[in-house]
Every structure is written in structure tokens, then in C-alpha cells.
Coordinates of C-alpha atoms in Angstrom, one line a residue:
X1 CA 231.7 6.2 -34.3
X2 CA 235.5 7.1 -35.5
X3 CA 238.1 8.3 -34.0
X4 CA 240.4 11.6 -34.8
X5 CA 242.4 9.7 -37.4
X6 CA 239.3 8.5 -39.7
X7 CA 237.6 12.3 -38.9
X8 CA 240.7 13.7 -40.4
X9 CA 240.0 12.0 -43.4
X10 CA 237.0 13.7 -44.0
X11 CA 238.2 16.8 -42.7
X12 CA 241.5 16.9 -44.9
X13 CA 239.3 16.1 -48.0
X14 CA 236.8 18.9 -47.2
X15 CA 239.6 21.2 -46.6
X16 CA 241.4 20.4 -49.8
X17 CA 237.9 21.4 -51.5
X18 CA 236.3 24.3 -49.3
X19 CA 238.9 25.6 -46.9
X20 CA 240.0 25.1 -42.9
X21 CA 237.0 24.8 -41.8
X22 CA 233.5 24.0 -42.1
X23 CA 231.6 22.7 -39.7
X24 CA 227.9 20.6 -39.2
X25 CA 227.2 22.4 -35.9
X26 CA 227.4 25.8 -36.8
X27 CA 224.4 27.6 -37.3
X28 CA 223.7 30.5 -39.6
X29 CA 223.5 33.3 -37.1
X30 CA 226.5 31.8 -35.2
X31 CA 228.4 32.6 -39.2
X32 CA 227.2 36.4 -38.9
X33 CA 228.8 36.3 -35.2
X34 CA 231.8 35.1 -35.7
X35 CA 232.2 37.2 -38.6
X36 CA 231.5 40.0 -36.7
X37 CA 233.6 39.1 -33.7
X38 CA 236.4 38.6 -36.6
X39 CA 236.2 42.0 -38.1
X40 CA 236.1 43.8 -34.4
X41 CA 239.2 42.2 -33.8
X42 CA 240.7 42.9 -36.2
X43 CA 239.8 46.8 -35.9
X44 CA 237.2 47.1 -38.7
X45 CA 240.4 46.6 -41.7
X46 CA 240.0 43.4 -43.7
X47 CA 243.1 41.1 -44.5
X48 CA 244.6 41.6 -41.4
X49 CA 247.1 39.5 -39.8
X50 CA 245.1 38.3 -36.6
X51 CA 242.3 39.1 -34.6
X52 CA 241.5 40.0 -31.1
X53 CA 239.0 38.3 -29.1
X54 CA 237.1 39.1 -25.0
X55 CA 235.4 37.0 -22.7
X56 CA 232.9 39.7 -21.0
X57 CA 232.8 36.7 -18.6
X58 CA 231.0 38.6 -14.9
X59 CA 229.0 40.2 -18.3
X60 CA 227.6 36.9 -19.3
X61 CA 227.8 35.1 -15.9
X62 CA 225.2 38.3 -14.6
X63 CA 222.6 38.5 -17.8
X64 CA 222.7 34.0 -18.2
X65 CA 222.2 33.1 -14.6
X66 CA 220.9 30.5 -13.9
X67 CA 221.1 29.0 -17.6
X68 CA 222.3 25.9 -18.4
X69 CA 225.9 25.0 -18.1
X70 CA 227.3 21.9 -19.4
X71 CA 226.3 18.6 -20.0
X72 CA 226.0 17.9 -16.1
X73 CA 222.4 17.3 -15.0
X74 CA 221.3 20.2 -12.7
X75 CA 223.9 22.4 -13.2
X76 CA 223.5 25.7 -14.3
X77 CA 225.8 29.2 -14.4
X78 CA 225.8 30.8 -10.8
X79 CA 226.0 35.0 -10.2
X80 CA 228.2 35.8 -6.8
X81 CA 226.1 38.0 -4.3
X82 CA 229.2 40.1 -4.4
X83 CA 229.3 41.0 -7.3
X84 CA 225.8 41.5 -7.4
X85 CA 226.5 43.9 -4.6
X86 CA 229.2 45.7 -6.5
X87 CA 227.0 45.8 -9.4
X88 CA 224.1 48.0 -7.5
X89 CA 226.8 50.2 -6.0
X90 CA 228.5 50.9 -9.4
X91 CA 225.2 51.6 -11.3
X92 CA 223.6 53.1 -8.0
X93 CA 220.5 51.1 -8.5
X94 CA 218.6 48.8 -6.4
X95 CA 217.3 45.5 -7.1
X96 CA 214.5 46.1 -9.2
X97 CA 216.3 48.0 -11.6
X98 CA 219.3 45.7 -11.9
X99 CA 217.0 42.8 -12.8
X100 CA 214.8 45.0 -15.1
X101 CA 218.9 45.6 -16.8
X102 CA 219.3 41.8 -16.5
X103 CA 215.9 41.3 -18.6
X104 CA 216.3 44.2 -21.0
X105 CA 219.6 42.1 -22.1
X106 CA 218.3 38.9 -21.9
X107 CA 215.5 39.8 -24.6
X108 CA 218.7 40.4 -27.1
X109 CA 219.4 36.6 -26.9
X110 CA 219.4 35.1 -29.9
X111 CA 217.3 31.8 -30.4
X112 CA 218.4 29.7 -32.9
X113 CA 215.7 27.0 -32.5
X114 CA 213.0 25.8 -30.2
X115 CA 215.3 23.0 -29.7
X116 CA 218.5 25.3 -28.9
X117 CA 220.3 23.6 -25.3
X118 CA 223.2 25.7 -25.9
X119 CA 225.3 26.3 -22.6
X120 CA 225.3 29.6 -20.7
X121 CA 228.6 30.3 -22.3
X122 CA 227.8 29.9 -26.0
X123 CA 224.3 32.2 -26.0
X124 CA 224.7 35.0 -28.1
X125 CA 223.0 38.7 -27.8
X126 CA 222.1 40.3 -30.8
X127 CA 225.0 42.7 -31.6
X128 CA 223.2 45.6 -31.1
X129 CA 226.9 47.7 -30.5
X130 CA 230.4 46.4 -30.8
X131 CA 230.2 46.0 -26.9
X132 CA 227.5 42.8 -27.2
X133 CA 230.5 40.9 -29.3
X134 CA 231.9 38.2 -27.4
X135 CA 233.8 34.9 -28.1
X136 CA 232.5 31.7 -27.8
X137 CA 233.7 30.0 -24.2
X138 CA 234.0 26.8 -22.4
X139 CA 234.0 25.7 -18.8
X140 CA 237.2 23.4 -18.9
X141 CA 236.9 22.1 -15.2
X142 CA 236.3 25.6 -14.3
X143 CA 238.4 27.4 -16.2
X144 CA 236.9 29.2 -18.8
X145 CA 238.4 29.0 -22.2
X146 CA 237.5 29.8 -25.7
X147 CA 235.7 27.2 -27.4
X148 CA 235.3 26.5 -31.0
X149 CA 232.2 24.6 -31.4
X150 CA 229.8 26.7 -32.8
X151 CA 232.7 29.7 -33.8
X152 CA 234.2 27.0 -35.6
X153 CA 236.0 29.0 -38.3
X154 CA 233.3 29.4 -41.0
X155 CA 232.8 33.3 -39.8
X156 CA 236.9 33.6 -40.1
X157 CA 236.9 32.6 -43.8
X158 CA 233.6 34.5 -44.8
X159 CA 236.0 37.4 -43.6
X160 CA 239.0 36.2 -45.8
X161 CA 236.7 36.1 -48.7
X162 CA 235.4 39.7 -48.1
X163 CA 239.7 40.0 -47.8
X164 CA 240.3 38.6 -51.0
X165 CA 237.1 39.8 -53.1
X166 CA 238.3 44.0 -52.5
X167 CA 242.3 43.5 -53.2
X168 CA 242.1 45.1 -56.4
X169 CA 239.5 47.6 -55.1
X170 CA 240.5 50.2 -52.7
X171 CA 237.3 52.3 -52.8
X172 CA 235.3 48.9 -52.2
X173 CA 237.4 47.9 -49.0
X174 CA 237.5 51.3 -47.2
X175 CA 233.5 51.9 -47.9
X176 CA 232.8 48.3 -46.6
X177 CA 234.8 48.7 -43.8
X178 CA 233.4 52.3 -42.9
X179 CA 229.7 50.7 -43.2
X180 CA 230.6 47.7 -41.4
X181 CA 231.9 50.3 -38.6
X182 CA 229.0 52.2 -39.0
X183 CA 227.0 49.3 -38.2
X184 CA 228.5 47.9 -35.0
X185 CA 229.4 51.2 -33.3
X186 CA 225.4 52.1 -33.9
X187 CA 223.3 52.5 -30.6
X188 CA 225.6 54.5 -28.6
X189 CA 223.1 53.9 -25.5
X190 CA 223.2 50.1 -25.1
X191 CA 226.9 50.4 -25.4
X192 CA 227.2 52.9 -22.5
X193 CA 224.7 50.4 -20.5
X194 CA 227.1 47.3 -21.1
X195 CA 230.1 49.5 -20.5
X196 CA 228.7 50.5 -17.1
X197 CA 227.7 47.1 -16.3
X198 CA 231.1 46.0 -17.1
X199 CA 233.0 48.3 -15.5
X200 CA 230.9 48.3 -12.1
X201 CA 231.9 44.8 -12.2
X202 CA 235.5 45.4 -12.2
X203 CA 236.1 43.8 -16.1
X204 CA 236.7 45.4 -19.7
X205 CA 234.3 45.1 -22.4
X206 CA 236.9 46.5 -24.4
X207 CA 239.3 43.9 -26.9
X208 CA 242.6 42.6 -25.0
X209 CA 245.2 42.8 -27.6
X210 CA 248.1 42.1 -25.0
X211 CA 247.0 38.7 -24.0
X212 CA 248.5 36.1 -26.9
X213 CA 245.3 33.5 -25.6
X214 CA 243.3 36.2 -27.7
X215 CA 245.4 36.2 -30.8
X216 CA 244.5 34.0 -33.6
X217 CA 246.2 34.6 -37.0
X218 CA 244.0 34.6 -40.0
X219 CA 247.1 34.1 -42.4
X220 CA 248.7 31.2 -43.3
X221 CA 252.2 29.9 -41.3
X222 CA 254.7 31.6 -44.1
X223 CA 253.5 35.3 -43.3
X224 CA 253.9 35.5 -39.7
X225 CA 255.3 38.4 -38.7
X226 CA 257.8 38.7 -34.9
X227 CA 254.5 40.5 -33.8
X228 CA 252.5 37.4 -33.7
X229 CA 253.2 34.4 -31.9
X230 CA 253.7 31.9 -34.2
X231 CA 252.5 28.8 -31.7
X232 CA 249.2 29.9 -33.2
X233 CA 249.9 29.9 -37.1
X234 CA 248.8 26.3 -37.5
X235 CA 245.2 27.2 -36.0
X236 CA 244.7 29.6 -39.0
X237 CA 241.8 29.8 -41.4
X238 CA 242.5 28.6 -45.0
X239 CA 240.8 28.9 -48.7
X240 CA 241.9 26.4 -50.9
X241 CA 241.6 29.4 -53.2
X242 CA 242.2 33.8 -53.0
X243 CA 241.3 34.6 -56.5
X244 CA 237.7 33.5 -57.2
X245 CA 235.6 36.3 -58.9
X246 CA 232.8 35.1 -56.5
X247 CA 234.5 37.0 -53.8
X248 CA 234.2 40.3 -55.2
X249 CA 230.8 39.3 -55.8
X250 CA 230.3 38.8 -52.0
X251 CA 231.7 42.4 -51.1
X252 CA 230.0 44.0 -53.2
X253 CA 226.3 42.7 -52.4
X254 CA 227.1 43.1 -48.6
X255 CA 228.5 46.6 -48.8
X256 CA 225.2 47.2 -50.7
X257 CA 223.4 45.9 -48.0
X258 CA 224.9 47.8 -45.2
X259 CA 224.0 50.8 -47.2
X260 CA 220.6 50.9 -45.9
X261 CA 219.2 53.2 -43.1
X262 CA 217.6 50.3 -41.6
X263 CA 216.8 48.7 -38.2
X264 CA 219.5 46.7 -36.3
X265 CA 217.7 43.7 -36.2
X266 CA 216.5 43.9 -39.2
X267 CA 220.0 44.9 -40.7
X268 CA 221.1 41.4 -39.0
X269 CA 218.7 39.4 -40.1
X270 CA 219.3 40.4 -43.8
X271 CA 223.4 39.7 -43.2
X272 CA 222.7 36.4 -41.6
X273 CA 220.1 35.4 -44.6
X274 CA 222.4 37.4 -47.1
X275 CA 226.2 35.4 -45.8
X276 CA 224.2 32.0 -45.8
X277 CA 223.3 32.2 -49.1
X278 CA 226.7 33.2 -50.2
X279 CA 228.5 30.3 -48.6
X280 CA 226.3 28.0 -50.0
X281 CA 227.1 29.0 -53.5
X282 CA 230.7 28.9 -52.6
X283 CA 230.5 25.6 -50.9
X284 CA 228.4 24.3 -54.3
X285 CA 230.4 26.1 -56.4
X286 CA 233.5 25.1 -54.9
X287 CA 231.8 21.3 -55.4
X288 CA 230.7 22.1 -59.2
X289 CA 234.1 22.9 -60.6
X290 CA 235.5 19.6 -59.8
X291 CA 233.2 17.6 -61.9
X292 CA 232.9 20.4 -64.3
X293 CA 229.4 21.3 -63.9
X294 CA 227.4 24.8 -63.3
X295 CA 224.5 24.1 -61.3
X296 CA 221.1 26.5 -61.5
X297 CA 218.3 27.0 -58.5
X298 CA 215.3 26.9 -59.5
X299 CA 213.3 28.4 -56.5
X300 CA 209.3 27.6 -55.4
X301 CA 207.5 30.5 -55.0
X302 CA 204.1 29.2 -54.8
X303 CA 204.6 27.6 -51.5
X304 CA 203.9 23.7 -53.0
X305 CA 200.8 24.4 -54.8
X306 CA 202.2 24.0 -58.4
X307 CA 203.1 20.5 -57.9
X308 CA 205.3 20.8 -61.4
X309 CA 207.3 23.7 -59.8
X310 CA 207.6 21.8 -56.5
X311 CA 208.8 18.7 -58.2
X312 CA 211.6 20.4 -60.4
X313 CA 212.9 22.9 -57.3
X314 CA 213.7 19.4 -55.4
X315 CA 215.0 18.0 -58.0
X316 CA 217.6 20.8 -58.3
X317 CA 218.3 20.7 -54.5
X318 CA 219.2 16.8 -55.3
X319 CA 221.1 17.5 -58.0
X320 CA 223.2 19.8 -55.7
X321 CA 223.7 16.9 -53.2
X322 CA 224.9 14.6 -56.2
X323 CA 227.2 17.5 -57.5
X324 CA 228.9 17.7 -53.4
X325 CA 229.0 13.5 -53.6
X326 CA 230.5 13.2 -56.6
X327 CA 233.2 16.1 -56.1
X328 CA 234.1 14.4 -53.0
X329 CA 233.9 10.6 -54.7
X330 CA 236.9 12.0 -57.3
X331 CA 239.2 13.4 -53.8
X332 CA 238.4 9.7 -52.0
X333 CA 238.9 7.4 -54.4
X334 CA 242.1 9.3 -55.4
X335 CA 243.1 8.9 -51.6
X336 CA 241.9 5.1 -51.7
X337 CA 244.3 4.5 -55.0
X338 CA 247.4 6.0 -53.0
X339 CA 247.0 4.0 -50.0
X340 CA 246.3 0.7 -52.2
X341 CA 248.5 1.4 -55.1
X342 CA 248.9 -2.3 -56.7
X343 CA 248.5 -5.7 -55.7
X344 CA 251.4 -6.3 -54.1
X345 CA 250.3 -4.3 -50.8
X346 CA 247.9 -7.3 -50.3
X347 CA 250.9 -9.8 -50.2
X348 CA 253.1 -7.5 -48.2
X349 CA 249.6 -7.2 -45.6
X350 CA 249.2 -10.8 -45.4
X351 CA 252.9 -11.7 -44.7
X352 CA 252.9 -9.3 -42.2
X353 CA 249.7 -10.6 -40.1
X354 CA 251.0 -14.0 -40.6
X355 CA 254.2 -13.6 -38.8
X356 CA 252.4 -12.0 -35.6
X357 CA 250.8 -15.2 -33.3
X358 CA 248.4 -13.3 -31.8
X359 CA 244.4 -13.9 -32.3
X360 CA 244.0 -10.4 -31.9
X361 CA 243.3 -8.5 -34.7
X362 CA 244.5 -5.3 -33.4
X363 CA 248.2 -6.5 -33.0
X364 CA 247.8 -9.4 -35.7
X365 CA 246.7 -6.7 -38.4
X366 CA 248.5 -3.9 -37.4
X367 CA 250.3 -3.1 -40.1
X368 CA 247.6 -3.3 -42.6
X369 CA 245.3 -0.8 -40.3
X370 CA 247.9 1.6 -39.9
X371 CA 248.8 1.9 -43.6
X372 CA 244.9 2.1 -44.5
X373 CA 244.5 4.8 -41.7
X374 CA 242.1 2.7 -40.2
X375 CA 243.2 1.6 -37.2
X376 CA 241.1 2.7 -34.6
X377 CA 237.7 1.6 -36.3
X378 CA 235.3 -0.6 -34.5
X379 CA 235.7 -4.2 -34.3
X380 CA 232.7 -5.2 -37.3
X381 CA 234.3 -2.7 -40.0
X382 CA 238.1 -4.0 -39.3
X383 CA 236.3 -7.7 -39.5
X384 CA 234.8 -6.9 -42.9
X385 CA 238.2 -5.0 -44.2
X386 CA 240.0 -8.3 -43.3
X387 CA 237.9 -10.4 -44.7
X388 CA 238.6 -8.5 -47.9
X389 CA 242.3 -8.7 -47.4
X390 CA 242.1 -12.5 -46.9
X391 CA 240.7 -13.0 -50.6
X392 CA 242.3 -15.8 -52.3
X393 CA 242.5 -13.5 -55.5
X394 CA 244.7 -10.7 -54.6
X395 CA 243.6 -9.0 -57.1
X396 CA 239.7 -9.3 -56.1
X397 CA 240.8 -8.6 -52.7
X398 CA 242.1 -5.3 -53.8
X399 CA 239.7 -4.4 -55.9
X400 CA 237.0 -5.0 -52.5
X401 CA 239.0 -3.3 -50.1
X402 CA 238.9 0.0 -52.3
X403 CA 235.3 -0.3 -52.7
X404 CA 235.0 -0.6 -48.9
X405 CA 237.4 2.1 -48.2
X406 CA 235.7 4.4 -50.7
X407 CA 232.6 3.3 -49.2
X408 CA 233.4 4.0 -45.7
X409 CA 234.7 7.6 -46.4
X410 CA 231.6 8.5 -48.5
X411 CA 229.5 7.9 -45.3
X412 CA 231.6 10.0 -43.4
X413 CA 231.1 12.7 -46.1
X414 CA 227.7 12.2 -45.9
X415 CA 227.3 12.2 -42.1
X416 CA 229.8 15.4 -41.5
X417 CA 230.1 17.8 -44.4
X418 CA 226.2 17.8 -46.6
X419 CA 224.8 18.4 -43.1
X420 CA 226.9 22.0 -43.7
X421 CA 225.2 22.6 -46.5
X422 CA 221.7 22.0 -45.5
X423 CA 221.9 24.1 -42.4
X424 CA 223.3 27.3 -44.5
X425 CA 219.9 26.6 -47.3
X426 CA 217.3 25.7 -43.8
X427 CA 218.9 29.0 -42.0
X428 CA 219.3 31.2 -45.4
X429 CA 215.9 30.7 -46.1
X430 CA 216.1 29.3 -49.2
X431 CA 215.8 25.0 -48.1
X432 CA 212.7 23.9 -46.8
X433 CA 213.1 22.0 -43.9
X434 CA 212.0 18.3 -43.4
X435 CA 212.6 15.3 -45.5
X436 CA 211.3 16.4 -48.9
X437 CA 213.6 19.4 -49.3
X438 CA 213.2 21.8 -52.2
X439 CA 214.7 25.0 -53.2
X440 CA 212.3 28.8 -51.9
X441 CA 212.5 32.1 -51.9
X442 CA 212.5 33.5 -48.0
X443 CA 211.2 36.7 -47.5
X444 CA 214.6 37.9 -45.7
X445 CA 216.5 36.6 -48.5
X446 CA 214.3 37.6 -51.5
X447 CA 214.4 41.5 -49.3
X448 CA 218.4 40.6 -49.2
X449 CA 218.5 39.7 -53.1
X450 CA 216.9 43.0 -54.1
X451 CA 218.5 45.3 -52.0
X452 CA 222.0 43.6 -53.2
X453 CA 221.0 43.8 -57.3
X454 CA 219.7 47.4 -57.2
X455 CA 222.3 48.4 -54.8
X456 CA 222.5 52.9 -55.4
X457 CA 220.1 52.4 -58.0
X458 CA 216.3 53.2 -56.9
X459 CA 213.8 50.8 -59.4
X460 CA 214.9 48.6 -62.7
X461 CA 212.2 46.7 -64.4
X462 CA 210.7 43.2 -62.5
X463 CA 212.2 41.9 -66.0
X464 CA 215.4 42.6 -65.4
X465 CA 215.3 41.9 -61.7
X466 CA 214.9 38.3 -63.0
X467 CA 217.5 37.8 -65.7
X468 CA 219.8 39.6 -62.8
X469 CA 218.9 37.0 -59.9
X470 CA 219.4 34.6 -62.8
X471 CA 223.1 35.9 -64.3
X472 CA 224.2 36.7 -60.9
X473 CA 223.1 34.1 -58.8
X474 CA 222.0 31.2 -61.1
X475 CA 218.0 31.5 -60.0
X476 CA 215.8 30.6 -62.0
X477 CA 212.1 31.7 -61.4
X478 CA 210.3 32.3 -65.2
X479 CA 210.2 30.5 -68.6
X480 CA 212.7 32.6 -69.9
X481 CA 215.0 31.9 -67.5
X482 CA 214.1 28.1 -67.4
X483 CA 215.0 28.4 -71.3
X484 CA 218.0 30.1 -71.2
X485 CA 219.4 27.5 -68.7
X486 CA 218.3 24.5 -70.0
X487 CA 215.9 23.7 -67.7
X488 CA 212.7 24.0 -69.6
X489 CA 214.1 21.7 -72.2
X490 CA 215.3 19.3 -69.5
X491 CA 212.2 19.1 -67.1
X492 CA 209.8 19.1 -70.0
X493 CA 207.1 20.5 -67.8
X494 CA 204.5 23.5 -69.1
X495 CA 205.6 26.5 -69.8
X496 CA 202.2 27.4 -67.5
X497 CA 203.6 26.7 -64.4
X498 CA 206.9 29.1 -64.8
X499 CA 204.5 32.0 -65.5
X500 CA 202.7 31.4 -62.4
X501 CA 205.7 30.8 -60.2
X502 CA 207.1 34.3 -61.9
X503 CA 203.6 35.7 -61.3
X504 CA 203.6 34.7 -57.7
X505 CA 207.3 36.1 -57.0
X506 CA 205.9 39.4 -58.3
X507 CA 203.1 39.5 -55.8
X508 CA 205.4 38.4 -52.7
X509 CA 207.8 41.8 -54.4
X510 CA 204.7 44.1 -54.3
X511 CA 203.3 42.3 -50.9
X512 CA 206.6 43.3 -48.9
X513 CA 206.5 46.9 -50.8
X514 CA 209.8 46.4 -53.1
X515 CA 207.6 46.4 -56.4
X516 CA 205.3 49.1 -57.7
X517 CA 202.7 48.3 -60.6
X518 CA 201.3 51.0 -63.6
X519 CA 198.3 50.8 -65.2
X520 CA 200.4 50.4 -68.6
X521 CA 201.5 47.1 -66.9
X522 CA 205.0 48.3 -66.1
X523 CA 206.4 46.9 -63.2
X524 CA 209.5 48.2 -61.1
X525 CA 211.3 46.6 -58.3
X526 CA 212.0 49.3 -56.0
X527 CA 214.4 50.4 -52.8
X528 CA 212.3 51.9 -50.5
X529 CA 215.0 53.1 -48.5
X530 CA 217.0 55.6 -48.8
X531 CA 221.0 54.8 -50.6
X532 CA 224.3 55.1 -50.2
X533 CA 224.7 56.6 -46.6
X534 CA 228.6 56.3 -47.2
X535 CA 228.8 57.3 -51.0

């Protein structure tokens, strides 16, 4: 276990590479959340100074009682009879009917797992109206504050992305924003039901824009405005980058999303599977450009069977992993070569520990810890670090204590940012789960993928579907597209086993009713929905 100083390391370095921040423990759905929490707050416009956030706390406390809260054995999120008295009298209903309200809310909780011990105060509803968005929270000794464990910023720079991919597109920004407000101001009833709840409980489900605690910038420290206290500017998101083409890429697949006539649910399930799979590409992508390499997915669509296909869609999830450990290998050992520059550092370590008579190696190699940022490791590293230092060759000993160091911050790489990427592929839909990990195509996503390509357009030819999914989005499903990117030649497996995996993709199109076959053996990728509701 490290402390805060070594987790910095790792969290400066993934920083520097894929913005402030990413985090292991958030889940996909808790991305779309956030997101949308983000974009309420900010009153539906994107690139926005800061953001708004609510509690809804008597809101929660009534529809989660009962549900675990905290860590503490036994304890679990308590409903005042008062209030449950006040909330009768405001609805004018009696028992029964405030616990069938309690249930019919209860069902909109969002289960991110059979394994899912989240705390009363980070469940999530689906947002079925802009009046089900709430904040994450935390029960801080009793006072309830907003928590960033699972809201821990990745929804915040999905948004800047969306801010940054429509600055040189007016139309873009307005129609995405008017379909994104579309979208959360839907089912008018529910939000009447949580505003009467609300009310009769004597809180707002309504944004508090006069309480600073609610205010978090989503700029950087330089473009603060008087308006905005600037205690909080440090706490902003950040994108190592505001000009990557990939944004507008983003936008515009989303805005073509939310074009549909489509079920709530549904509509969220799409945005959650659709947002995973764009972060990912970012993260990769982001990964890719440091060591100069553009990485392809080749995608499993026969569910294992073709053991060729199988083989060659793990190996490009692997490759992926190598591509996020080398990018970050090039940022650490940089870091490493600053903090041991030349081989006088060793000499300078080992006069200072020699002048300190003290057997402990805390205060005896103080100065070498704190210069290596390593100071508050656990006694076996700091034993294996010194015994590095105390080399006879100071040159060997520098040469070992950069191999350690680099070694030591790859692990923390491995253990704290790759688990990022897996969760976005598992909750996506496009990463099995499970040791042997491969790349598929998940019905929500592959629903996602088409609605996003066609966009306003009704059909195009299964052909071109596939050289789209494969110039937009680097998939590869078919021989030609295995050609074309060099993975044919590489892999050196049949050309057999591409036709089938295209074949099978085609059957899962026409299965979920997005594909229509002709007896002159056309096929056409079809919308079945009816487009453009804003255009």
C-alpha cells in the first residue's frame, strides 16, 4: 500500500497523458451520470464556466431506507416518522400509497453489478427527468457532503470534450444541447411526482446556484471570472489537450444518437454503451500517440466459436494493454532520469545517511527518500532501494535504483490506471469479462454504432457499414478490412474465418431488425426509427 505522495506519482503521470481525472472505481453508468449531472448544472450550454450540483437528501433518505450506509456493520440509512408524517399530509395519501411511491422509485435504481455494496448515498435512479439527477454524497460523521468516489471527474471531462469537439460548430452545439434538453426534461409526470415528494418534505429538487459548496469550475485557474469563487479553481477538470479531431467525432455520434424517438431506458443504455466506447478510444488513443502507433479492434462476433477469430481479437486487446504500458514506461522513466540525474546523487545520498547516527532508516535515509519521493513506502521496498544505494559501484547502484524506481511506478500503473480501461471495454460492451479478455461486439453498442454511422440517413449498404466502423472507429470485422489494416498479413490466419465473423455480424444486424436482405443479395443497414426530431 502507498501513501498520497507515491499515488500522486501515478496520478500526475496519468494526468499529463489523459486529463484530471480518471479513475479505477468509476463505473460506466456512473460516466453517463455524472455527465448528465454536469450538463444540468450547467443549464444544458456546453463550455460553461461551472456547474451546479443538489443533494435531494429527505429525497434519497425516503426512497433508500433502510439501505446500507457506510462501512459500519449494521448500519443502514434511517427515514424520520416525521417526515414520513409530513410526507402523507403533503401528498394526501396514506400508507399504502406512499410505500407503493417509495417502490415505484426504488425500481429506477440502477444496478451496476450483482456485487454492487454501494452506500445509500451513492445509488443512482435512472434519470428518467432532470429531477432524478443528484450528486454523489457522503456521510462525513453525519454531515452529508459531496463525495467524489464514483463522480470522480471522468463525466466532467466527457463534457469538456463535447465543449471542445463543437467550437467551430454553432449548429452542432445548439442542436446537441436542445436534444440533450429534450432528453432530460422528458416524462413530465415522474417529474411532477418527485417534485411533490420533494416539496411535501420541505426541500428543493431544483439546482442551488447560490450556495458556493455547489459550484465547481470546469475551467482551468487562469479564466476565473469575480463570479466564481476561486477557492475552487484548483478542483477543476483538465485535458491535456482541446483540439483533438476525435472530439468533434464524439459530438457528433451522440447528437446522432439523441435523435431517436426512443425509450428512456433504452436512450440510456445506448449513451452509457455509446460514452464508454468513446473514452476508451480516447484513453487508447491518447496512449497510441506517444509511442507513435495507431491501434485497430478487431471484434469477435462469433461468440468464441472460430477459435482463429477469438485468438487474434485477444491479441489486439493485449496489444492495447502493451501500447497503455509502454506510453506510460516513456513518462516514468523520464521522471526516474530527473530524480537520478548522474552519479553523483549516489555520493551526495551516501554522505548524507552517514552523518546521521541513527539505525533508523527513516531518519538515517531521509534525504535520499525525500528526493526519490519515496518516503513514506513500507519498510521491505525502502530496504531493497537502500540496498541499491549502498552499491560499491556508484555507477551500478544508479543504474539499479532506476530500474527499481521504474519498476515500482509501472506496478502502480498497472494496479490504478489499466483497471480504467478495462471497466469502460467490460461496461461498453465491447471486453469480455474474465481472465482471457478479447475484443466483441455488444448488442447495445453494435445498436449504438449504427445509429451513430447512419445518423439522418435511413439505410447504406452492410458494405459500407463496415469500411465506416472501420475508418471511423478502427474495427475491423471482414477480410477486407483485415487487409487494408494490416492485420491479415500480420495474423496470417484464413481468410475463411473473417467471412464468417462478417457473416455472423450481418445476422446479429438483421436479428435486432437494423439490416434488411433482397433476393438480389443486397443488403442494407437500416434506422428503424424515425430521424432528426431536432433538424
Amino acid at each position: 500500500m502507498t501513501n498520497n505522495a507515491e499515488e500522486n506519482v501515478s496520478s500526475k503521470l496519468s494526468e499529463a497523458l489523459w486529463g484530471h481525472r480518471f479513475t479505477a472505481g468509476q463505473k460506466g453508468t456512473d460516466y453517463t451520470l455524472e455527465f448528465m449531472n454536469v450538463l444540468l448544472g450547467a443549464n444544458y450550454k456546453l463550455e460553461s464556466d461551472y456547474y451546479v450540483k443538489k443533494k435531494m437528501l429527505l429525497f434519497r433518505q425516503f426512497i433508500f431506507e433502510g439501505y446500507k450506509s457506510g462501512n459500519k456493520k449494521d448500519s443502514h440509512v434511517n427515514f424520520s416518522e416525521e417526515k414520513y408524517q409530513e410526507l402523507m399530509e403533503g401528498l394526501n395519501c396514506n400508507v399504502a400509497e406512499v410505500e407503493d411511491i417509495r417502490s415505484f422509485f426504488r425500481n429506477m435504481t440502477i444496478r451496476k453489478s450483482a456485487k454492487d455494496n454501494r452506500s445509500w448515498y451513492a445509488h443512482m435512479l435512472f434519470p428518467l427527468n432532470e429531477t432524478l439527477l443528484f450528486f454523489e454524497l457522503r456521510d462525513d460523521k453525519g454531515s452529508i457532503q459531496y463525495e467524489r468516489n464514483f463522480f470522480s471527474r471522468g463525466g466532467e471531462l466527457y463534457y469538456l470534450m463535447l465543449s471542445y469537439g463543437t467550437r467551430d460548430s454553432e449548429n452542432l452545439r445548439l442542436s446537441l444541447e436542445q436534444r440533450l434538453r429534450e432528453y432530460t426534461k422528458g416524462n413530465e409526470n415522474i417529474g411532477n411526482l418527485v417534485k411533490a415528494v420533494s416539496t411535501s418534505l420541505g426541500e428543493s429538487c431544483e439546482l442551488e446556484p447560490e450556495d458556493p459548496k455547489n459550484v465547481f469550475l470546469t475551467v482551468p485557474a487562469e479564466k476565473v471570472t469575480q463570479d466564481v469563487p476561486k477557492t475552487n479553481a484548483k478542483n477543476a477538470p483538465t485535458l491535456p489537450a482541446d483540439n483533438l479531431p476525435i472530439y468533434t467525432q464524439f459530438a457528433e455520434d451522440l447528437h446522432a444518437l439523441l435523435g431517436l424517438k426512443i425509450d428512456s431506458y433504452e436512450m440510456f443504455e445506448l449513451m452509457t454503451a455509446l460514452i464508454c466506447h468513446q473514452l476508451y478510444r480516447y484513453l487508447l488513443g491518447q496512449s497510441a500517440n506517444v509511442i507513435n502507433e495507431k491501434p485497430y479492434f478487431v471484434l469477435d462476433c462469433m461468440n468464441g466459436e472460430d477459435t482463429h477469430i477469438k485468438r487474434i481479437a485477444s491479441n489486439s486487446y493485449k496489444r492495447h494493454v502493451q501500447i497503455i504500458q509502454e506510453s506510460f514506461a516513456t513518462s516514468i522513466k523520464e521522471r526516474v532520469d530527473n530524480s537520478l540525474p548522474d552519479v553523483s546523487v549516489i555520493a551526495n545520498w551516501k554522505s548524507e545517511a552517514a552523518k546521521v547516527d541513527n539505525t533508523d532508516i527513516n531518519k538515517k535515509y531521509q534525504v535520499f527518500f525525500a528526493d526519490i519521493n519515496q518516503a513514506s513506502r513500507r519498510a521491505p521496498i525502502k530496504n531493497t532501494l537502500i540496498d541499491k544505494l549502498e552499491n560499491e559501484d556508484e555507477q551500478q547502484a544508479l543504474t539499479l535504483l532506476r530500474m527499481e524506481l521504474e519498476t515500482l511506478y509501472l506496478a502502480e500503473i498497472k494496479e490504478k490506471q489499466q483497471p480504467i480501461i478495462r471497466t469502460l471495454g467490460e461496461d461498453g460492451g465491447f471486453l469480455t469479462p474474465g481472465n482471457y479478455k478479447r475484443y466483441v461486439m455488444g448488442d447495445t453498442l453494435l445498436n449504438a454504432l449504427v445509429y451513430a454511422v447512419l445518423d439522418e440517413r435511413e439505410q447504406m449498404s452492410f458494405a459500407d457499414f463496415l469500411s465506416a466502423l472501420y475508418e471511423r472507429y478502427h474495427i475491423v470485422i471482414g477480410p477486407t478490412e483485415a487487409t487494408v489494416s494490416g492485420v491479415y498479413e500480420k495474423e496470417g490466419i484464413n481468410r475463411k474465418s473473417y467471412d464468417a465473423n462478417e457473416k455472423r455480424l450481418r445476422a446479429r444486424l438483421k436479428r435486432n431488425g437494423l439490416l434488411q436482405e433482397y433476393s438480389d443479395a443486397t443488403a442494407l443497414v437500416c434506422n428503424p426509427y424515425k430521424v432528426g426530431r431536432f433538424m
